[in-house]
Coordinates of C-alpha atoms and ligand atoms in Angstrom, one line a residue:
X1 CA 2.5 -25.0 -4.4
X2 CA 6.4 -24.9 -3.2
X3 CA 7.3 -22.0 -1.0
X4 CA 9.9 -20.2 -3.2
X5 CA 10.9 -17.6 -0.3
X6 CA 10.1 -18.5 4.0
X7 CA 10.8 -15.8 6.0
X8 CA 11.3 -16.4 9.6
X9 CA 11.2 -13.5 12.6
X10 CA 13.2 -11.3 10.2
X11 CA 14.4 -8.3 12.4
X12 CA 16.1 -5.3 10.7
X13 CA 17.3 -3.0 13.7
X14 CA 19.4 0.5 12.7
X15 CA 21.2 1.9 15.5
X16 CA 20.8 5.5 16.7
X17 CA 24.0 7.1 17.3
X18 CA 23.7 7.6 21.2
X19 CA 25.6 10.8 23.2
X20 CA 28.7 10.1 24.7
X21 CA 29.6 7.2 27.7
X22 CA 26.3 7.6 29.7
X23 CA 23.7 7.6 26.1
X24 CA 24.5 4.6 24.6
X25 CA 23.4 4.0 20.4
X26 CA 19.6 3.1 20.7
X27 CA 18.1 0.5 18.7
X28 CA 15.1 1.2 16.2
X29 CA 13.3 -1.8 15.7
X30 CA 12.1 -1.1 12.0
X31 CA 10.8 -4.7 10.7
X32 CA 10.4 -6.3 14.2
X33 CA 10.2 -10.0 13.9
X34 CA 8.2 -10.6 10.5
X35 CA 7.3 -14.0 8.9
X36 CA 5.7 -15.1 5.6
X37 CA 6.2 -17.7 2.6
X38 CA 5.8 -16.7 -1.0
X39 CA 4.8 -19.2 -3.1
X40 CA 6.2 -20.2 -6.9
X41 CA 4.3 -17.7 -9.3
X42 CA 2.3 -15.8 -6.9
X43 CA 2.0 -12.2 -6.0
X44 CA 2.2 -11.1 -2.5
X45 CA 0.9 -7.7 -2.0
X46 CA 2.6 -6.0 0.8
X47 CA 0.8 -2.8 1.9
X48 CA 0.7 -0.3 4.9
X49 CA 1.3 3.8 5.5
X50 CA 5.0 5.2 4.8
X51 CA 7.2 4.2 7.5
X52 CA 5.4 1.1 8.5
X53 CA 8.6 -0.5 7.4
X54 CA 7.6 -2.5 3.8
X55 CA 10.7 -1.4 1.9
X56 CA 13.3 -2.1 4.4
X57 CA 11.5 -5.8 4.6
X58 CA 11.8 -5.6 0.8
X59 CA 15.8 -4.5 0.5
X60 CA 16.8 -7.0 3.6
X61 CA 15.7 -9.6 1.4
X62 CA 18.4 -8.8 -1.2
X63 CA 20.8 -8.0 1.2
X64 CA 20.4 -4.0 -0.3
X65 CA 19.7 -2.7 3.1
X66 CA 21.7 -0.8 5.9
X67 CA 20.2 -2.0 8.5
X68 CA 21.2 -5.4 11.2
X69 CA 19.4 -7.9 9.8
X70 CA 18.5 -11.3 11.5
X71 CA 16.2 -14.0 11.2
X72 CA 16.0 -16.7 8.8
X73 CA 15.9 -15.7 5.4
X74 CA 14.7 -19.6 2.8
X75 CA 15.2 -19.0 -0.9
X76 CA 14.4 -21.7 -3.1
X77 CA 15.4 -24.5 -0.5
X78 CA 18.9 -22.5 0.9
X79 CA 19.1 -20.7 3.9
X80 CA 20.5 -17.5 2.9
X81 CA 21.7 -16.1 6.7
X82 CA 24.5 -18.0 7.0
X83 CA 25.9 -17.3 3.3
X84 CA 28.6 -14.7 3.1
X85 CA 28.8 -12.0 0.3
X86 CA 30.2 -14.0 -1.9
X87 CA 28.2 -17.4 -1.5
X88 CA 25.4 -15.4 -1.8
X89 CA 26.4 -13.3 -5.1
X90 CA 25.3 -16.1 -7.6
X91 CA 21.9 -16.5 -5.8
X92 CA 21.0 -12.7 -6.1
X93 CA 20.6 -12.6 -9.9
X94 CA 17.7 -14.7 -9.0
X95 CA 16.3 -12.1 -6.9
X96 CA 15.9 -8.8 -8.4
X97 CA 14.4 -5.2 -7.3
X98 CA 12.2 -2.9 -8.8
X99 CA 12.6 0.6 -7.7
X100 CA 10.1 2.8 -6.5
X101 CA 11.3 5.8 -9.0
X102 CA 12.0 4.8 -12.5
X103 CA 13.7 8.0 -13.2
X104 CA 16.1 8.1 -10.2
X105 CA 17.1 4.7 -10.5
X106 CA 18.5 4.8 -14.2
X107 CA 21.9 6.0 -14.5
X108 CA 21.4 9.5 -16.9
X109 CA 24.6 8.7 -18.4
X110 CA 24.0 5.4 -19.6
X111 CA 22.3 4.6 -23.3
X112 CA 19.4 1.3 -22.6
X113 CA 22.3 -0.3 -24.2
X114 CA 25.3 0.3 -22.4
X115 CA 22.9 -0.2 -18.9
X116 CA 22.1 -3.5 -19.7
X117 CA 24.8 -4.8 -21.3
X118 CA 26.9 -3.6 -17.8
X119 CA 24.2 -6.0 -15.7
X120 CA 24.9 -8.8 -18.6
X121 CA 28.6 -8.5 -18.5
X122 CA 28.9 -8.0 -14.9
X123 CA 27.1 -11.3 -13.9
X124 CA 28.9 -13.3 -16.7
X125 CA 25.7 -13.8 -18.9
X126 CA 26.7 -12.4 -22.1
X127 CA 29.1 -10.3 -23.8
X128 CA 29.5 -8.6 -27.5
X129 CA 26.9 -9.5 -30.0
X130 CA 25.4 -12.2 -27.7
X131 CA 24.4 -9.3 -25.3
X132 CA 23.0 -6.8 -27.6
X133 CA 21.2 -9.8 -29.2
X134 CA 19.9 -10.8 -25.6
X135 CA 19.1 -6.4 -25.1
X136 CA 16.6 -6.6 -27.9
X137 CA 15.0 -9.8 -26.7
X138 CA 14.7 -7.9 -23.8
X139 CA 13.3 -4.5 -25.2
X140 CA 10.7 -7.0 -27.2
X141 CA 9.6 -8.4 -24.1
X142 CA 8.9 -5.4 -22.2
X143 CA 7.5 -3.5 -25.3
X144 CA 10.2 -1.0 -26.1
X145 CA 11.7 -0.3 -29.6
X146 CA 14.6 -2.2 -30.6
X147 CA 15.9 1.5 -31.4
X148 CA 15.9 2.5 -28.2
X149 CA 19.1 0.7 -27.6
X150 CA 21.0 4.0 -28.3
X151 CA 19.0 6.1 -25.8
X152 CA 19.5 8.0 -23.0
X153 CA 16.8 7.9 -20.2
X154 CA 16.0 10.9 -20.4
X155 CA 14.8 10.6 -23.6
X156 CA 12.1 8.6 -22.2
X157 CA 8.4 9.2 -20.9
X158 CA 8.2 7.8 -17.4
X159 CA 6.3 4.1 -18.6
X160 CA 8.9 3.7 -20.8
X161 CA 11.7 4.3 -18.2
X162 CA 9.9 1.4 -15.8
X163 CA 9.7 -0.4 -18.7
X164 CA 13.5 -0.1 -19.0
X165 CA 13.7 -1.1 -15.4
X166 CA 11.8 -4.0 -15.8
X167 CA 14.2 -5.1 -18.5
X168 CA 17.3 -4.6 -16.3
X169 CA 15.2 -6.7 -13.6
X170 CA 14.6 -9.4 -16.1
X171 CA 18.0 -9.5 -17.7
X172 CA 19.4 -11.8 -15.1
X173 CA 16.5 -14.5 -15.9
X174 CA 15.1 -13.9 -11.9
X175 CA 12.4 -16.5 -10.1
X176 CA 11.8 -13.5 -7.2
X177 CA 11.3 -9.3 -8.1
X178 CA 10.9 -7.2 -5.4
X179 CA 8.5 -4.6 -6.9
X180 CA 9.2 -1.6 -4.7
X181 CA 6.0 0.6 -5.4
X182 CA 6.6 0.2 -8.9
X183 CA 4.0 1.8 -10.6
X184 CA 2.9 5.2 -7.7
X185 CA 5.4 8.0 -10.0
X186 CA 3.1 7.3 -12.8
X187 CA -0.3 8.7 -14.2
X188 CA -3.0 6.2 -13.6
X189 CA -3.3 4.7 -17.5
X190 CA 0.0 4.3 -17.6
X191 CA 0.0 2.0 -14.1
X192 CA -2.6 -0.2 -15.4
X193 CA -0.8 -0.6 -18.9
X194 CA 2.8 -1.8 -16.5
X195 CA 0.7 -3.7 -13.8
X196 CA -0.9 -5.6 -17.4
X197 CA 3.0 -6.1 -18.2
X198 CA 4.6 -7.6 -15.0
X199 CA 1.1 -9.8 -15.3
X200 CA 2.2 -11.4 -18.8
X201 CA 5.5 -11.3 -17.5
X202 CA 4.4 -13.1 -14.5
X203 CA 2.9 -15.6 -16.9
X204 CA 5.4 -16.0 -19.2
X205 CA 8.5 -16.2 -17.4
X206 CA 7.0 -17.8 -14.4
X207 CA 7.9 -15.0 -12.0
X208 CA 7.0 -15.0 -8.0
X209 CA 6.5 -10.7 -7.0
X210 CA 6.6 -9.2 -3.7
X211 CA 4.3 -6.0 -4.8
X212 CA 5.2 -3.5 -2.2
X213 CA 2.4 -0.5 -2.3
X214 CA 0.6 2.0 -0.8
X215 CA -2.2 2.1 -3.5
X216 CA -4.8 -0.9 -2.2
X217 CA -6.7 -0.7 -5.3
X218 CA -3.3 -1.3 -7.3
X219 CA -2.6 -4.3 -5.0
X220 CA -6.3 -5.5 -5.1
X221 CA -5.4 -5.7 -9.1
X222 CA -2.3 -7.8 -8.9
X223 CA -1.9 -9.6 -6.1
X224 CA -2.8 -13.2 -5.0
X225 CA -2.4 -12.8 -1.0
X226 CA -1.9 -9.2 0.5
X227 CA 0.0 -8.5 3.7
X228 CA -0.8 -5.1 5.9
X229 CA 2.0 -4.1 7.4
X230 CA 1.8 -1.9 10.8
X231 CA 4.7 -0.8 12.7
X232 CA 7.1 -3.5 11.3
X233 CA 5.1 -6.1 11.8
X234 CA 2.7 -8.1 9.5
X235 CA -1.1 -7.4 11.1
X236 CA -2.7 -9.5 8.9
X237 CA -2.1 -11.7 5.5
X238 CA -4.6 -13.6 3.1
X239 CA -6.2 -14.6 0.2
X240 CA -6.4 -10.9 -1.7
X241 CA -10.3 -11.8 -2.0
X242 CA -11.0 -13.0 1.2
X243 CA -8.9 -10.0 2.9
X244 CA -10.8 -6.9 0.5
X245 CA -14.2 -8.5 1.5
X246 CA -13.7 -9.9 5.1
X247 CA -11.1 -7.8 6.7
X248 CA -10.4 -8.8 10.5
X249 CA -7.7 -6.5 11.9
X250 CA -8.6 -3.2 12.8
X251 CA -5.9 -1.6 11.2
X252 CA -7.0 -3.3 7.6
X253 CA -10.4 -2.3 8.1
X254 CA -9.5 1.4 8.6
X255 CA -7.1 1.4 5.9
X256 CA -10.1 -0.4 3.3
X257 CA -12.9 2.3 4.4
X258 CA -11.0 4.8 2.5
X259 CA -10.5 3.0 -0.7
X260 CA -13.7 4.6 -2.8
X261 CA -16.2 1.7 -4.1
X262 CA -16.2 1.0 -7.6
X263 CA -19.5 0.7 -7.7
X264 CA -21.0 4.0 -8.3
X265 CA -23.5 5.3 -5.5
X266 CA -22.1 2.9 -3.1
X267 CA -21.5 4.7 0.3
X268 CA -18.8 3.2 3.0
X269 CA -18.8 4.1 6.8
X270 CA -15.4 6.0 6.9
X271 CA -13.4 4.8 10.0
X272 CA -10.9 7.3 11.1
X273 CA -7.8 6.4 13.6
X274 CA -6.7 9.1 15.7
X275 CA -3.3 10.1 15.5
X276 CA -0.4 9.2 13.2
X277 CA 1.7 5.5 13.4
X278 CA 4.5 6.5 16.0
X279 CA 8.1 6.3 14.5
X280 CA 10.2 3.2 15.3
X281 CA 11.4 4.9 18.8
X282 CA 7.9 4.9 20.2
X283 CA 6.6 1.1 19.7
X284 CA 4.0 1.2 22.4
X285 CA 3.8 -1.7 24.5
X286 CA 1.6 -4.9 24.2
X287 CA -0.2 -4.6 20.3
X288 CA 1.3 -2.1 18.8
X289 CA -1.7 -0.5 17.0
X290 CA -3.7 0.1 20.4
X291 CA -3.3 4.0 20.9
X292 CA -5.1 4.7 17.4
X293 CA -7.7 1.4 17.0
X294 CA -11.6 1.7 18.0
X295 CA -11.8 -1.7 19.6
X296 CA -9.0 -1.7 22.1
X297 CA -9.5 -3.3 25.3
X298 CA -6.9 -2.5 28.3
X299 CA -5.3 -5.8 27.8
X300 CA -4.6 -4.6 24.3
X301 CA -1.4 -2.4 26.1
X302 CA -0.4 -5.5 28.0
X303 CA 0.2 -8.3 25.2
X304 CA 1.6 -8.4 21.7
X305 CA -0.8 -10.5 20.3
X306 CA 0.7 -13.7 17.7
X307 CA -0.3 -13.7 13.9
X308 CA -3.0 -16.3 13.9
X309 CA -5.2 -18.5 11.6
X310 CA -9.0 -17.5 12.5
X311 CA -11.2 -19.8 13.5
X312 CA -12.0 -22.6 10.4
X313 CA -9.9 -20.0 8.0
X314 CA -6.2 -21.7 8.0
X315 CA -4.9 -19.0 5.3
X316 CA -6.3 -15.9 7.2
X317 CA -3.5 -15.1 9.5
X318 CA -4.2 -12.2 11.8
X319 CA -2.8 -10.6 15.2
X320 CA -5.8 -8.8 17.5
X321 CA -6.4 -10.1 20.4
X322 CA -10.1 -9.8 19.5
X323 CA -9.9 -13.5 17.9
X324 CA -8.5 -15.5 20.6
X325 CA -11.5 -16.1 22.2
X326 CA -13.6 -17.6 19.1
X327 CA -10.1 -19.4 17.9
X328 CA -9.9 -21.0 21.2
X329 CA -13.9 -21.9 21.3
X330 CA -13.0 -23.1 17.7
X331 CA -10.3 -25.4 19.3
X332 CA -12.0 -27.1 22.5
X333 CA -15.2 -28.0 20.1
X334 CA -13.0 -29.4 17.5
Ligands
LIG401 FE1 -7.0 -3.4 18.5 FE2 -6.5 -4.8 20.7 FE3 -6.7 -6.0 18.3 FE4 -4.6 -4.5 18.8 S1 -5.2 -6.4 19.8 S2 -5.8 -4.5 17.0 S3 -5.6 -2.9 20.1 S4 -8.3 -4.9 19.4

């Protein structure tokens, strides 16, 4: 499988207005030096507590963000840093957001008609009839009533307004959607019935999803590979399967002992962290997580420790100091 996104120590800094000549602006380090590749038609689930700094990751991507971004950013074989505004204008109707609130991210004003046909026209796809013909293609694809053209969002129950914003998504043909906790505003049948709809969409229109969440059991669901976020920086990454039932990093293992078991009667060993995550101001040195995780050793507040392969697993990609010892035993025997 081809890579369709490589991210490379992607950095997005916001500066803190600092106090006169003697406090200067301080830098907050929200995604601090992140790296990953998405492949072609896969799901990458991108999980972690609020704050941990998933949805700025997910807006630097598509240039939506505030923040100082650097890094490299690869998408579809074109190195995206170096393009201006402009350069990069055609490339972002291939890379398209879905927001976290399907209510606040429709304009009220707008009919499903006159919203679409504005992304249509604005990106030179279609105009006149070949637009509203292309609008109820798109309403057919994402389940919606052709006579919902004329409608306001707020005539709509909240699946049916991510529906709509799945439609604006798609409208532009996109290989890459950034799925920005997509389904949390809604009542739990109606997430399964829209997680079931980017899946056939997936399959249909050969689409690649970064699926930021908070809900593991959501992500278990859809994604191929999941990525814990902690701090601003990715903790661990792997095969969905192999991370749910083998979970190395502390942090992962913490967050999975409070997902109930779906099989009834089953009983997990709850392992609480102590504290909260600290804000972006107060990165502690060395790993980041070592304040709140059970199995810190004193070096732990000395060294960041790398994102890893574990021993004999090449796709399991962790960063505890905890495996360096049995990757490096790994290494001098092989
Ligand atoms: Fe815990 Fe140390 Fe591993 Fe960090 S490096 S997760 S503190 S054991």
């Amino acid at each position: 499988r081809q890579p369709i996104l490589r991210v490379d120590d992607l950095r997005v800094d916001f500066l803190m207005p600092g106090s006169g000549f003697l406090r200067p602006p301080v830098p907050l380090h929200v995604v601090n030096g992140v790296s990953f590749e998405l492949f072609e038609g896969e799901t990458l689930g991108l999980v972690g507590e609020s704050g941990c700094g998933k949805t700025t990751l997910g807006r630097a991507l598509l240039r939506l963000g505030n923040g100082r971004v650097s890094g490299k950013i690869e998408f579809d074989g074109q190195e995206l840093s170096t393009l201006s505004n402009g350069e990069f204008r055609p490339l972002r109707s291939q890379m398209q957001m879905m927001f976290q609130d399907p209510f606040g991210s429709l304009n009220p004003r707008l009919t499903v008609g006159q919203m679409l046909s504005e992304v249509l026209l604005v990106h030179r796809v279609a105009r006149g009839a070949e637009a509203r013909r292309r609008i109820h293609e798109l309403l057919d694809v994402v389940g919606l009533s052709r006579e919902y053209y004329n409608r306001y969002p707020h005539e709509f129950s909240g699946g049916q307004r991510q529906r709509i914003g799945i439609a604006r998504a798609l409208a532009l043909n996109p290989k890459l959607i950034v799925c920005d906790e997509p389904v949390s505003a809604l009542d739990v049948s109606i997430q399964s019935q829209i997680i079931n709809l980017l899946k056939d969409l997936q399959r249909d229109f050969a689409l690649t999803y970064l699926f930021i969440a908070h809900d593991l059991s959501v992500v278990e669901y859809i994604s191929d590979r999941v990525a814990v976020m902690y701090l601003g920086e990715i903790v661990e990454i792997a095969e969905a399967d192999e991370l749910y039932r083998n979970p190395a990093h502390p942090y992962t293992r913490a967050l999975l002992s409070a997902v109930p078991s779906p099989e009834p009667g089953a009983r997990k060993e709850r392992i609480l962290l102590h504290g909260d995550q600290p804000g972006p101001m107060q990165v502690p040195p060395g790993c980041g997580f070592h304040p709140r995780c059970p199995s810190a050793r004193p070096e732990c507040a000395l060294r960041r420790p790398p994102l890893q392969p574990l021993a004999g697993r090449p796709l399991h990609l962790v960063s505890c100091l905890l495996y360096e010892e049995e990757r490096s035993m790994n290494e001098e025997k092989a």
